[in-house]
mmCIF file of C-alpha atoms and ligand atoms in Angstrom:
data_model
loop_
_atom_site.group_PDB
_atom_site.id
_atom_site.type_symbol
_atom_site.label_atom_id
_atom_site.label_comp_id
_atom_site.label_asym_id
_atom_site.label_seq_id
_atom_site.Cartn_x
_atom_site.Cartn_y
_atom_site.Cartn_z
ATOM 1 C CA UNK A 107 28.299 -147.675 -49.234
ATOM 2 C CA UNK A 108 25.377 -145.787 -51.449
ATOM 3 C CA UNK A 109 21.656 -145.227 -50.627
ATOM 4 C CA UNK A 110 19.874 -145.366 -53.410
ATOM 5 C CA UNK A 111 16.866 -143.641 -53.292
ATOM 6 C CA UNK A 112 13.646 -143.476 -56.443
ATOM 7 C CA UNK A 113 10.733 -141.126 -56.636
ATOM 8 C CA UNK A 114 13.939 -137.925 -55.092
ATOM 9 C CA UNK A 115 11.893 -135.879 -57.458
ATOM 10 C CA UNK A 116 8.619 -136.393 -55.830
ATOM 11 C CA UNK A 117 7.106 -135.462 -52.672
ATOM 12 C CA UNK A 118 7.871 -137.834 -50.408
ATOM 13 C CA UNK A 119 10.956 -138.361 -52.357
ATOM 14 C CA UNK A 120 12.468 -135.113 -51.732
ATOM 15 C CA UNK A 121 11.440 -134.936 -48.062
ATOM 16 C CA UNK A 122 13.423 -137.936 -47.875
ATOM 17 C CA UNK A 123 16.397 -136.618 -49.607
ATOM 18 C CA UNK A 124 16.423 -133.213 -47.514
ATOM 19 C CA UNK A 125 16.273 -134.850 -44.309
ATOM 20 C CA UNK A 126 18.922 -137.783 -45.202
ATOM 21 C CA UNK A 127 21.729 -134.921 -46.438
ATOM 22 C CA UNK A 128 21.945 -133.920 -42.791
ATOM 23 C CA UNK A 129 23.073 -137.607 -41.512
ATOM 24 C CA UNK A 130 25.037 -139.062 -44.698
ATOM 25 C CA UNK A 131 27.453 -137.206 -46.825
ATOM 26 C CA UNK A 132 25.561 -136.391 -50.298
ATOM 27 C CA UNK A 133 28.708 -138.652 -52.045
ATOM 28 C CA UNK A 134 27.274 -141.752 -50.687
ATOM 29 C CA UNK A 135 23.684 -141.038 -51.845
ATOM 30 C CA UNK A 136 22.677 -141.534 -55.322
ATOM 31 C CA UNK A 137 18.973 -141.176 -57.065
ATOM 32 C CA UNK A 138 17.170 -142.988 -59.756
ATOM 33 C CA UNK A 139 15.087 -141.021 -61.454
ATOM 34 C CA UNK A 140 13.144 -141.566 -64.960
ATOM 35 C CA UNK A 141 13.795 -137.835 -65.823
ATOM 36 C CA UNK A 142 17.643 -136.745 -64.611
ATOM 37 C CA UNK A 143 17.040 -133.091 -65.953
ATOM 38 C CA UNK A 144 14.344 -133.111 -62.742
ATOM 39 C CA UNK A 145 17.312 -134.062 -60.094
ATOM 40 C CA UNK A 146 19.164 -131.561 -61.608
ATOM 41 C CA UNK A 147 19.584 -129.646 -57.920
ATOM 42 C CA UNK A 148 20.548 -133.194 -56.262
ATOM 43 C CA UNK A 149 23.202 -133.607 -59.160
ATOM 44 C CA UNK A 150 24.618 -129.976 -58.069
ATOM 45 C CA UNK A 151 24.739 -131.459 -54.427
ATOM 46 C CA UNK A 152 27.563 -133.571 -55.586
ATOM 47 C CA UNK A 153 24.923 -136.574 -55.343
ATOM 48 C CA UNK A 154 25.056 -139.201 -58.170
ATOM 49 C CA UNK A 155 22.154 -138.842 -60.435
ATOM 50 C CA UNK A 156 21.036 -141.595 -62.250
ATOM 51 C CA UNK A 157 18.580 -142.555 -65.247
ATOM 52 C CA UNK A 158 15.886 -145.436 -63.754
ATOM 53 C CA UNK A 159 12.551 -145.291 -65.181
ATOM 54 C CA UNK A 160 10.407 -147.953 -63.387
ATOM 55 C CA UNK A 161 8.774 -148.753 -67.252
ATOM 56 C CA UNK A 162 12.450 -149.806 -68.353
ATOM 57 C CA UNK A 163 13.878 -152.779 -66.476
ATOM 58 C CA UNK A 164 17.675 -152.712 -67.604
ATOM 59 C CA UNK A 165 17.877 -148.688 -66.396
ATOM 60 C CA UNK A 166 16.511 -150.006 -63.037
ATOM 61 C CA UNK A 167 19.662 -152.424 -63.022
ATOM 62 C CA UNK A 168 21.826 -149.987 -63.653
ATOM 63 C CA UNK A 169 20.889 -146.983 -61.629
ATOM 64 C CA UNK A 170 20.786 -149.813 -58.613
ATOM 65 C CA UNK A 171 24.456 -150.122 -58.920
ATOM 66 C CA UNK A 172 26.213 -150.732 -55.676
ATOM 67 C CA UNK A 173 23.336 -150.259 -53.262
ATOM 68 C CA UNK A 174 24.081 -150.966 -49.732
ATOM 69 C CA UNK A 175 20.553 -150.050 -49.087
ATOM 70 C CA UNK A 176 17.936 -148.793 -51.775
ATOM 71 C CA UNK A 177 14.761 -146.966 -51.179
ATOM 72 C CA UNK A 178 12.000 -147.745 -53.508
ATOM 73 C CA UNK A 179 9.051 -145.692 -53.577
ATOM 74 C CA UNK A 180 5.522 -146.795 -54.901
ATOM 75 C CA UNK A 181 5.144 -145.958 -58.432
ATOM 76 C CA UNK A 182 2.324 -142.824 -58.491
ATOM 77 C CA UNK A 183 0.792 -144.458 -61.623
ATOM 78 C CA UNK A 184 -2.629 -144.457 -61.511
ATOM 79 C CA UNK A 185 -3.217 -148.130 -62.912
ATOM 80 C CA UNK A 186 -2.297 -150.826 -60.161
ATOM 81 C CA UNK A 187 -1.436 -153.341 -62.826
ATOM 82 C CA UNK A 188 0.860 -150.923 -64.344
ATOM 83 C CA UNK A 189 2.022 -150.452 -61.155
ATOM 84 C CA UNK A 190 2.656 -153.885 -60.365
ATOM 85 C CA UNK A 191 4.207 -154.232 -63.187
ATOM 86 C CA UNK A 192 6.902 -151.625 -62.447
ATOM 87 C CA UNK A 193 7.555 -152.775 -58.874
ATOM 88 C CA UNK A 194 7.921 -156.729 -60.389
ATOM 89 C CA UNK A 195 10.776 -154.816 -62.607
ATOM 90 C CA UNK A 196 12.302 -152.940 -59.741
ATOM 91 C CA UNK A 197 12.290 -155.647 -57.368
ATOM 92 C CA UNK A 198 13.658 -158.202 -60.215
ATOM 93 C CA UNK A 199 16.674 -155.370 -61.219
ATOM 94 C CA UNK A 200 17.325 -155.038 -57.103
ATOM 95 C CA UNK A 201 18.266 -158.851 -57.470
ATOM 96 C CA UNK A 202 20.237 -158.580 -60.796
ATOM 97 C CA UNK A 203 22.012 -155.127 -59.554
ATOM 98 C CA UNK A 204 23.101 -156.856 -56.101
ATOM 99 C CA UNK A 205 21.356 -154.663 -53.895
ATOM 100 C CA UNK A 206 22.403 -155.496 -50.311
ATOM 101 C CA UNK A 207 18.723 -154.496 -48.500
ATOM 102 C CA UNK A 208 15.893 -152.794 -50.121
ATOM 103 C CA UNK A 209 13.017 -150.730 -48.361
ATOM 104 C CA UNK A 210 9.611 -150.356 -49.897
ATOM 105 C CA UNK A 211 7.149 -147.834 -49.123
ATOM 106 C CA UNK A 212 3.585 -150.192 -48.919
ATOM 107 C CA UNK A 213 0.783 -148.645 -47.267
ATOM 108 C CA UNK A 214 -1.141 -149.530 -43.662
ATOM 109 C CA UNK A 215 -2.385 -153.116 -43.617
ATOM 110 C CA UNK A 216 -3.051 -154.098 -46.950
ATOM 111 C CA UNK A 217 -4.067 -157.557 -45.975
ATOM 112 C CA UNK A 218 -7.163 -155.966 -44.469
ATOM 113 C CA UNK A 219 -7.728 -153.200 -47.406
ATOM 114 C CA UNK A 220 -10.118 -154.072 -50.090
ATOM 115 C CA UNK A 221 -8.781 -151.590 -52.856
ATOM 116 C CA UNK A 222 -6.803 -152.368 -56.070
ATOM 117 C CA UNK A 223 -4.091 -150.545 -53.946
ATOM 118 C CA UNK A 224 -4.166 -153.156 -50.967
ATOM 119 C CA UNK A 225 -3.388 -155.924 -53.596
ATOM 120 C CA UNK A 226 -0.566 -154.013 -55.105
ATOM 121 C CA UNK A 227 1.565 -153.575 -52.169
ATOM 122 C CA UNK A 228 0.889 -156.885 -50.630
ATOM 123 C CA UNK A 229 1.857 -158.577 -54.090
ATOM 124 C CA UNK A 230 4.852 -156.301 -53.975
ATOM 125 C CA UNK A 231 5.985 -157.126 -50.583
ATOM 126 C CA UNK A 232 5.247 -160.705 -51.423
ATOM 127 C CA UNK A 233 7.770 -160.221 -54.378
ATOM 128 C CA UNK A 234 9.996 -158.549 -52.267
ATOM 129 C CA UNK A 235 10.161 -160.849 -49.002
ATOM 130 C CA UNK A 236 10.995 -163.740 -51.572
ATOM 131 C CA UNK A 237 13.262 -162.240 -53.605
ATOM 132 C CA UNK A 238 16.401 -163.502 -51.178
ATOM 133 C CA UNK A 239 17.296 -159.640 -49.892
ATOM 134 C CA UNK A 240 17.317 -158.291 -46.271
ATOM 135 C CA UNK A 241 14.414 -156.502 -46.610
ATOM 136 C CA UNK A 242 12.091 -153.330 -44.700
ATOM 137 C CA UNK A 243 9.122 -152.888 -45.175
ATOM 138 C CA UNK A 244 7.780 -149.138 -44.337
ATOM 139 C CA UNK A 245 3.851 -149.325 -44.819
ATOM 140 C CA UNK A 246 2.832 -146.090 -44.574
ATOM 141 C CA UNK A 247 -0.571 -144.369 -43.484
ATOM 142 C CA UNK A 248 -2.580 -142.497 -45.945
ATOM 143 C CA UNK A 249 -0.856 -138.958 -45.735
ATOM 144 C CA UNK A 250 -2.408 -136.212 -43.979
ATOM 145 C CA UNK A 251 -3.645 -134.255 -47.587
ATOM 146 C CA UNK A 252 -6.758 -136.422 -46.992
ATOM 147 C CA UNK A 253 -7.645 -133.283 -44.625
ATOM 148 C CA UNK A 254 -7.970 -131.214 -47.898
ATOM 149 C CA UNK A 255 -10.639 -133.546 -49.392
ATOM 150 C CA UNK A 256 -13.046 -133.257 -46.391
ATOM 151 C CA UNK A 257 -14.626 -130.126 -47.479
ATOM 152 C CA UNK A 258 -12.818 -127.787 -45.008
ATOM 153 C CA UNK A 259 -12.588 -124.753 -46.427
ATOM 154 C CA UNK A 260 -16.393 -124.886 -46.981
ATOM 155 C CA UNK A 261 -16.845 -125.846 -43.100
ATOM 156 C CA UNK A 262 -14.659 -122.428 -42.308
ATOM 157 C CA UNK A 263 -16.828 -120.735 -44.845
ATOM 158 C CA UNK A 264 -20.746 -121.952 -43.724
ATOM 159 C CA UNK A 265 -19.730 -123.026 -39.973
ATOM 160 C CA UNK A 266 -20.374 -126.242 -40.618
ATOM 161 C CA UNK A 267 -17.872 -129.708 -41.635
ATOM 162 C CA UNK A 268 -20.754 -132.418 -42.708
ATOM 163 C CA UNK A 269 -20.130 -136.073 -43.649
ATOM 164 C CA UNK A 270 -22.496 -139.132 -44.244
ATOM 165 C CA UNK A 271 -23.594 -140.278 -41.112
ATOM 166 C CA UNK A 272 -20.701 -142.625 -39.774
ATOM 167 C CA UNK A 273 -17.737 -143.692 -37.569
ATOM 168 C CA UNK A 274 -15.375 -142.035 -39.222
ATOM 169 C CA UNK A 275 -11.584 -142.190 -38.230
ATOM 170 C CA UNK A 276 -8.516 -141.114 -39.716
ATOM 171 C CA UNK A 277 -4.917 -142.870 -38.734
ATOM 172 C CA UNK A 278 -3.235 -140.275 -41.007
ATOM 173 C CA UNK A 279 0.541 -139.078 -41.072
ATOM 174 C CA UNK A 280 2.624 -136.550 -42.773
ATOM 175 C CA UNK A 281 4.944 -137.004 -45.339
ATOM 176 C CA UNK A 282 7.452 -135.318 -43.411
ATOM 177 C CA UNK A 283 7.144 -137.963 -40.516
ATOM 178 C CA UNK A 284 7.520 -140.360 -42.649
ATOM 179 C CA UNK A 285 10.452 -139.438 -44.383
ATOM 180 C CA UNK A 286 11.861 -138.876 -41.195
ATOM 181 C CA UNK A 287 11.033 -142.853 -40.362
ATOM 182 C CA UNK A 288 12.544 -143.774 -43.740
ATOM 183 C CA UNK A 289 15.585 -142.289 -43.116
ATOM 184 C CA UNK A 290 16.200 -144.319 -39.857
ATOM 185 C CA UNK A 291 15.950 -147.417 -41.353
ATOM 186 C CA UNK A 292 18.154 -145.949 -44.552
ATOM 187 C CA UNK A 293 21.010 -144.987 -42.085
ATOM 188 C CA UNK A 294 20.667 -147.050 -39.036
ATOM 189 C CA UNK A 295 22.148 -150.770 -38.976
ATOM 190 C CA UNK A 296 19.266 -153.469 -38.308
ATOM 191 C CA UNK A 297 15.918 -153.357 -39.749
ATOM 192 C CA UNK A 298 16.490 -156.146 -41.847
ATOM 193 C CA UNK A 299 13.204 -158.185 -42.801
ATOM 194 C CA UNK A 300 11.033 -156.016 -40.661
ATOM 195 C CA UNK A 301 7.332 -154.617 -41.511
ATOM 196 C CA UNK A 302 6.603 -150.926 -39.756
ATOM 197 C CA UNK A 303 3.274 -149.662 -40.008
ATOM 198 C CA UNK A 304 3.860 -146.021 -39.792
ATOM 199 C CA UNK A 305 0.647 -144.377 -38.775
ATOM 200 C CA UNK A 306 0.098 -141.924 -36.341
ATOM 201 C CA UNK A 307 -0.189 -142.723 -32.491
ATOM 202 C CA UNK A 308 -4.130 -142.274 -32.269
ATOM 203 C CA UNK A 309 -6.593 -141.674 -34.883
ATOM 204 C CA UNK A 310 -8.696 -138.520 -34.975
ATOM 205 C CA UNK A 311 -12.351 -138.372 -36.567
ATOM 206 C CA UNK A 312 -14.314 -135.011 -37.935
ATOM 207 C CA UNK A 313 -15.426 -133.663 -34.191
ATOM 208 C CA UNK A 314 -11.729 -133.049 -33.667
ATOM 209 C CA UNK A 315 -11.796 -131.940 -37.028
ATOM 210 C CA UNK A 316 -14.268 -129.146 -36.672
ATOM 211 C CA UNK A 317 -12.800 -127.905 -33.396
ATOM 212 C CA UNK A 318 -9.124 -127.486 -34.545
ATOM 213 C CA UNK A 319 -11.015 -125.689 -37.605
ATOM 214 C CA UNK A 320 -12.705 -123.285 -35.233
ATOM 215 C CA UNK A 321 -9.091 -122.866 -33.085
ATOM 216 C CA UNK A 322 -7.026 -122.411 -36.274
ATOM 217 C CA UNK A 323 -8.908 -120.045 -38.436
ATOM 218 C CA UNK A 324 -11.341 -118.440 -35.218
ATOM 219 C CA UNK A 325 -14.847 -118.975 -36.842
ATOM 220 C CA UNK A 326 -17.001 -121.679 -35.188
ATOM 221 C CA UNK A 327 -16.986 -124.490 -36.920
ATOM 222 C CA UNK A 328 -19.666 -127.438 -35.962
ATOM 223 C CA UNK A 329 -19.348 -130.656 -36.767
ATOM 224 C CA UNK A 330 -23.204 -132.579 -38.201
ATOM 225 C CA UNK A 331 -23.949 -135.657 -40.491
ATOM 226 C CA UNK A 332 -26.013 -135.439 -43.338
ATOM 227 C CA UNK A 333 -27.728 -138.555 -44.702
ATOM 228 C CA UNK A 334 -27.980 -136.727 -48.650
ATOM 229 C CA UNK A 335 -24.230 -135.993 -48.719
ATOM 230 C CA UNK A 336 -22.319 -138.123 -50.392
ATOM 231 C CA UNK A 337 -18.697 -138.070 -52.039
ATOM 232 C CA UNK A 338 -16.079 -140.553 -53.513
ATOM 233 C CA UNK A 339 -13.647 -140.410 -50.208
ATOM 234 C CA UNK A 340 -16.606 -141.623 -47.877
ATOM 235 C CA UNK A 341 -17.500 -144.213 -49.772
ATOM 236 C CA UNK A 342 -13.382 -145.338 -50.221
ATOM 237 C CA UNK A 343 -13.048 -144.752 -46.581
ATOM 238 C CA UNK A 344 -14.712 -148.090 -45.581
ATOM 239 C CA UNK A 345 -12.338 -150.200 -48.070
ATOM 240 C CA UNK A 346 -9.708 -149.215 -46.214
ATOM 241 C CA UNK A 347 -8.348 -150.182 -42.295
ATOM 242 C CA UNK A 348 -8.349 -146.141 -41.009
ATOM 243 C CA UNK A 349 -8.555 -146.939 -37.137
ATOM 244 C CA UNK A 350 -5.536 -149.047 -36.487
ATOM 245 C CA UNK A 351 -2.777 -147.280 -34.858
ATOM 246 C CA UNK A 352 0.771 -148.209 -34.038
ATOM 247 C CA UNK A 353 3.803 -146.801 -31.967
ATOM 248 C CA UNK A 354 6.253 -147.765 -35.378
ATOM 249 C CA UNK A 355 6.117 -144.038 -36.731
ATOM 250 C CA UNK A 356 6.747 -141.879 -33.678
ATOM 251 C CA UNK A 357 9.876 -144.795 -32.663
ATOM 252 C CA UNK A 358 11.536 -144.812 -36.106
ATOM 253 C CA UNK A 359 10.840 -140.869 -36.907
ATOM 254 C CA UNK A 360 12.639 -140.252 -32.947
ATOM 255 C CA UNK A 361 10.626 -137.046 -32.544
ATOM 256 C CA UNK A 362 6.815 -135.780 -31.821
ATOM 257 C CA UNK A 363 4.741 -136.176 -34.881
ATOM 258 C CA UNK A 364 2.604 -133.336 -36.894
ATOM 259 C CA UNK A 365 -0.503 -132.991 -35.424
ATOM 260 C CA UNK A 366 -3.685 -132.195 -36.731
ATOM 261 C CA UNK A 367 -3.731 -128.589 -35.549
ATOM 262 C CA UNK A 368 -0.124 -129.128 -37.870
ATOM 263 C CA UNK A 369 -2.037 -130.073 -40.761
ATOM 264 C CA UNK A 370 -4.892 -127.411 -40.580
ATOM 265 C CA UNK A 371 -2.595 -124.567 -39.419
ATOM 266 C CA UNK A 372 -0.628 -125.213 -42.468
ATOM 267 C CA UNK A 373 -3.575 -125.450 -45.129
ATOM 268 C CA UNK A 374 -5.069 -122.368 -43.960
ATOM 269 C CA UNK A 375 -1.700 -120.206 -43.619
ATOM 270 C CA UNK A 376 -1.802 -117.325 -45.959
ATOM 271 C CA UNK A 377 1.172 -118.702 -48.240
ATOM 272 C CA UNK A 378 -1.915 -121.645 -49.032
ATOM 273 C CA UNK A 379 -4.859 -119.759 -49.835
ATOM 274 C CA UNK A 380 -6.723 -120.935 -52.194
HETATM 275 P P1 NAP B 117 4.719 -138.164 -56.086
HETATM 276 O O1 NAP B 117 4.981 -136.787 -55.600
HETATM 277 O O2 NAP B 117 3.742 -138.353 -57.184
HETATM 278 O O3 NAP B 117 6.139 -138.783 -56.532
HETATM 279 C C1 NAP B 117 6.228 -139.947 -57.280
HETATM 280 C C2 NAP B 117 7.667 -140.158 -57.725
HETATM 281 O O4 NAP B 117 7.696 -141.326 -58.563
HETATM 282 C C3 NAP B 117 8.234 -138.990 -58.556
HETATM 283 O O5 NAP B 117 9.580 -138.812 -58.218
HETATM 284 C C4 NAP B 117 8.106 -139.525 -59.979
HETATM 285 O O6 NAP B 117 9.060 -138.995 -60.888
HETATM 286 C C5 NAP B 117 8.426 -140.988 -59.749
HETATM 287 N N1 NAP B 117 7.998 -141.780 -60.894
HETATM 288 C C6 NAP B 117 6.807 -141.749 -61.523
HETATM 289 N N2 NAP B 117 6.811 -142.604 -62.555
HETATM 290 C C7 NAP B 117 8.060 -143.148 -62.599
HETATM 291 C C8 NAP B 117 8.687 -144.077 -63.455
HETATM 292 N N3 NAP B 117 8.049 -144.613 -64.507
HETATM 293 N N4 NAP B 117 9.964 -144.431 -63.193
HETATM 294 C C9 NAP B 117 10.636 -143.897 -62.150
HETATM 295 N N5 NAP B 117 10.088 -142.999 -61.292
HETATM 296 C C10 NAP B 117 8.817 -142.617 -61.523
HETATM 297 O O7 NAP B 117 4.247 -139.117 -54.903
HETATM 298 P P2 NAP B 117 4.577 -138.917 -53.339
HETATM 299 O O8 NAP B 117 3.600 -137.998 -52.758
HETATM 300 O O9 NAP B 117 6.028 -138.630 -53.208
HETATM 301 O O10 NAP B 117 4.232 -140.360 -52.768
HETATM 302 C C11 NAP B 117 5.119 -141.438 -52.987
HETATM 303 C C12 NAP B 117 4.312 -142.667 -53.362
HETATM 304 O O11 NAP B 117 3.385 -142.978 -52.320
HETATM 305 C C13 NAP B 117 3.438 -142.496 -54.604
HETATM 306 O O12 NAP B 117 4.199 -142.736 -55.766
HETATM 307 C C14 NAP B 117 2.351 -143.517 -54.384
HETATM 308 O O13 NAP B 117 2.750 -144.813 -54.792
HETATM 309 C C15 NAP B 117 2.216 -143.552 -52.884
HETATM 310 N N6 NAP B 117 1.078 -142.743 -52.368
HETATM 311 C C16 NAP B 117 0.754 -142.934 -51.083
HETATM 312 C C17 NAP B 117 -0.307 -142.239 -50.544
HETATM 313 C C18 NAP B 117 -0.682 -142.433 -49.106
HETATM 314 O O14 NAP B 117 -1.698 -141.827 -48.699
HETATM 315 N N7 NAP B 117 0.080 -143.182 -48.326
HETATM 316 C C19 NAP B 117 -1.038 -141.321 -51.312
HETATM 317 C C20 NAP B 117 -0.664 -141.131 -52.633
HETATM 318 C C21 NAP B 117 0.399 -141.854 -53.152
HETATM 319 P P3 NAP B 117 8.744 -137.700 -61.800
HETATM 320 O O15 NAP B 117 9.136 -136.522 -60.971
HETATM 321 O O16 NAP B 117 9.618 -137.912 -62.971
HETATM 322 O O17 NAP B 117 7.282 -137.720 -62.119
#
């Protein structure tokens, strides 16, 4: 038995690997990575470190070796045909390798999303569901960093967190939730052939927003529209499904989730300032 896990050397990646070294021994975990010198720490954990570079399809085969279960994270590349691309080759190597059940991080109902991004992950899940291997599919919320591009640290600073006028909600989780939710299905039996959508149990919009920024960092911080403002997130917002919420995360992650005060607590601790 091996879990073989891609993107160890990213965020989410290495979340992953931390938290799955406390319920497998690191001998049955291997990583595929495009750059081994980068997994060099995994490597001194007696885990197998191998070369797989989502742009070259026979490393992929290789570095899938033996898989009783393999973890493929989304390519980060910031062209979705590119990144289809790279997924087509992953998936296609899976097959070829003999990978006995693969689990894909997608992202919160892409069927209903109407960004390049939707279209990738559903084509890849597509690819995925018909490739002929027990599959899980982990479609995770937009992570919590999405707190950083709201303009907080100017709300702390003027006493005020502004946004077009709007129903805004957020169905956000951490990284380390979902990690922990990964790692379930990497190490439990079952799963097979079944789509999560890992968000967080309620969403939360910018009133909330305001008032854990007033609790966290003690200056009053009011939340007000303002029809001139305008930035690239609010107007992606609206492409994308940010109200539905769903008990997967909290069940497959087995403990209480990060909250928001979590988030903000943690952005404005002094080991983040600016
Ligand atoms: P990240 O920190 O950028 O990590 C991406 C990982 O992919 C890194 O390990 C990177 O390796 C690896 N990688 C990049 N190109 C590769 C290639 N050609 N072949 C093999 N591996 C390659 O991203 P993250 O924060 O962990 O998030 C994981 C994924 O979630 C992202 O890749 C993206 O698809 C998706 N995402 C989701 C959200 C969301 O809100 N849900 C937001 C952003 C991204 P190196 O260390 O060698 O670069």
């Amino acid at each position: 038995m091996t879990i073989v896990i891609t993107g160890a050397t990213g965020n989410l990646g290495r979340l992953v690997m931390q938290q799955l070294l406390y319920r497998v021994p690191a001998s049955k975990i291997a990583v595929s990575v495009r750059n081994p010198g980068a997994a060099k720490s995994w490597g001194e954990q007696q885990m197998e470190v191998r070369y797989g570079d989502y742009d070259v399809p026979e490393s992929l085969e290789s570095s899938f070796r033996g898989a009783s279960k393999l973890l493929l994270i989304s390519s980060p590349h910031a062209d979705d045909d590119v990144r289809l691309r790279q997924h087509m080759a992953a998936v296609d190597a899976a097959k070829r390798a003999g990978v006995s059940h693969i689990v894909y991080t997608s992202i919160v109902r892409p069927e209903l999303g109407k960004l390049p991004l939707h279209r990738l992950h559903l084509e890849t899940e597509r690819a995925i569901a018909s490739a002929g291997i027990p599959y899980t599919i982990l479609r995770n919320a937009y992570y919590s960093d999405i707190v950083k591009l709201l303009g907080v640290r100017e709300a702390v600073d003027c006493g005020e967190l502004r946004s077009p006028p709007g129903q805004w909600t957020f169905n956000t989780a951490a990284r380390e939730d979902l990690a922990a939710a990964a790692v379930t299905v990497l190490t439990e039996k079952g799963h097979e052939n079944r789509t999560y959508e890992l968000t967080a149990e309620r969403a939360w919009g910018l009133s909330e927003l305001a008032k854990v920024l007033s609790e966290v960092t003690g200056r009053r911080v009011v939340y007000r529209t303002d029809p001139a403002m305008t930035s690239i997130v609010y107007r992606t917002l609206p492409l994308a499904d940010m109200k539905f919420v769903s008990p997967d995360l909290v069940w497959l992650a087995g403990k209480p989730l990060r909250s928001l005060t979590d988030e903000v607590r943690e952005l404005f601790s002094p080991i983040n300032k600016r």
